[in-house]
Amino acid sequence: MAFSLTPRDSAFYAMFTEAGQNVAASADILSGLLDPNANRESIAKQLREREHAGDSVTHRIMRQLNTSFVTPFDREDIYRLAAALDDVVDAMEAAADFVVLADVGKLPALMADQINLLVTSAHETADAMARLKTLRDLEPYWIEVNRLENEADRVYRKLLSKLFSGDYDALTMVKLREVADGLEDAADALEHVAHAVETIAVKES
Amino acid sequence: MAFSLTPRDSAFYAMFTEAGQNVAASADILSGLLDPNANRESIAKQLREREHAGDSVTHRIMRQLNTSFVTPFDREDIYRLAAALDDVVDAMEAAADFVVLADVGKLPALMADQINLLVTSAHETADAMARLKTLRDLEPYWIEVNRLENEADRVYRKLLSKLFSGDYDALTMVKLREVADGLEDAADALEHVAHAVETIAVKES
Amino acid sequence: MAFSLTPRDSAFYAMFTEAGQNVAASADILSGLLDPNANRESIAKQLREREHAGDSVTHRIMRQLNTSFVTPFDREDIYRLAAALDDVVDAMEAAADFVVLADVGKLPALMADQINLLVTSAHETADAMARLKTLRDLEPYWIEVNRLENEADRVYRKLLSKLFSGDYDALTMVKLREVADGLEDAADALEHVAHAVETIAVKES
């Protein structure tokens, strides 16, 4: 088993693990929207709390980065990884917030597919963050997240095609499109996390 | 009082002060839109001139950065700070330009709130840029800009909720939403400036 | 004539030349949309193949970057250049894909102007990529691409003004606007490529 050289390294690994768990928790909260009787205000509020928790850990990572002489990975990779994890939660929060503020009504079935793919990808991500310390078994993670993102992209395009088909009035179309974009942003951000992890792993190998 | 080690450092401080003043001047011009009898074409034209002035100083900062062996702060932080200041003016210009080209009509009251918050935050930013040389009293600045951005975010969400309420026809809603997004982009960019300043100050402390 | 110091340098130049040719080929395929009898599904499919080819060369550049001790230019500039070339093809592919998935109908004349400007700028870019090795005659390239981007920007704003004039129904307006934005993103990305090349050339001069 690998072990970290300095207490500061341990701090980085612990913070990335925390950020990963926050991503998975956010996806689980987001999936509450799939229940037609869900209290959407409560879901948006819980995601706002997750966003603040994410801001807090990102901020601590950045402070640590700016005050450490030696870091376990290249500074720019730590920066990119932390920023991408932050983006995931921000995008989920923005999507849920918009569902409430624009009162978007019933979510299309393809949007449920988007959310389910996010949940799977977010849990893969949380698990991988806990393995950063040893850098073991990370390749299957980034391959799987790339696959899930391609699948999410396919679903997103199908959903857009449906939204622009004329089946919806213009106002509803614009609203649902906004939510679809937010969910697609979250999927993209999860892929950026995977790219950052791949970069780190390739450099260290 | 701190003093700069090289003439090149002085050049950086002078250019960032200039970029900050340009941000404040742009916000003041933008606030002209609040007058119902304003000549909007003239406002958009003046902001286009501010954008060109901003491009010029950004370009000079980047040239200086690329040709200096020693810089007063980390290169990447200078780059981020210059780019974020540039983004502020670009976003204001884009919003005013869109007001004219799409002929958006009367601006909602919440949009006036967005603009007033930008004016306050832009002047805080200009003042802080002039203090970069001494790195003194910067913390109150970034705390205040973060607070203003949170307030701007709250206003933006309230405005979106109003725009999507059904009170507006789809075309007007899409137009006003575009302007609201541009103003929100400017608020975000002002927060990015504050983040860059915080990073610089933390490293130097 | 300049010659590269290491085989690894040659690999970078060859990959950037390949990425540039891919950008030009993508623009040529995109211009097929100007034919009213075009098979749009086939154009979108061909651009998807160009996007995959672009992803492949970007990935190879990044791998080379992450595993080379010495690089012909600063790492961050290589990174920015590769990312911007990738963005060009992604934006063209997204625009063509949206034309098909939203079934946007007849393209406005100003959109044809957007596409023709992209074709010219993309070929300038491909030619410049082949000159990176010698760093010769690059200034006329970046001046010309900046000029073309300003022209593209003017066309884009005129087109938006037309789309928001009330001549189109809200659904068609939103659809065409999406395509216009994708084409504008491609023009912006071509300008980012030119900025990256300028940065490299200034540092080396």
Coordinates of C-alpha atoms in Angstrom, one line a residue, chain A residues 80 142 157 160-161 163-166 168 170 173-174 177 198-199 202-203, chain C residues 48 51 59 63 66-67 79 93-94 97-98 101-102 170-171 174-175 178:
Chain A
R80 CA -8.4 21.4 -12.3
W142 CA -12.3 7.0 -16.1
R157 CA -29.7 15.1 -27.9
L160 CA -33.5 18.3 -27.2
S161 CA -35.0 16.8 -30.4
L163 CA -38.3 19.5 -27.0
F164 CA -37.9 21.2 -30.3
S165 CA -40.4 18.9 -32.1
G166 CA -43.3 21.3 -31.7
Y168 CA -44.3 21.7 -26.4
A170 CA -42.4 27.8 -26.6
M173 CA -39.8 24.2 -24.2
V174 CA -37.4 26.9 -23.0
R177 CA -34.3 22.9 -22.1
E198 CA -6.4 10.4 -15.9
T199 CA -3.8 13.2 -16.3
V202 CA -0.5 9.1 -16.4
K203 CA 2.0 11.5 -15.0
Chain C
R48 CA -19.1 13.5 -35.9
E51 CA -14.9 15.4 -34.0
H59 CA -5.5 13.1 -26.7
R63 CA -0.3 12.3 -23.6
N66 CA 2.3 14.8 -19.9
T67 CA 5.2 12.4 -20.6
Y79 CA -2.3 22.9 -23.8
E93 CA -20.2 19.5 -35.0
A94 CA -22.6 20.8 -32.4
D97 CA -25.9 18.2 -35.1
F98 CA -28.5 20.8 -33.9
L101 CA -32.0 17.2 -34.4
A102 CA -34.2 20.3 -34.2
A170 CA -40.6 31.9 -31.0
L171 CA -39.8 28.2 -31.7
V174 CA -34.9 29.7 -30.6
K175 CA -33.8 27.0 -33.0
E178 CA -28.9 28.0 -31.3

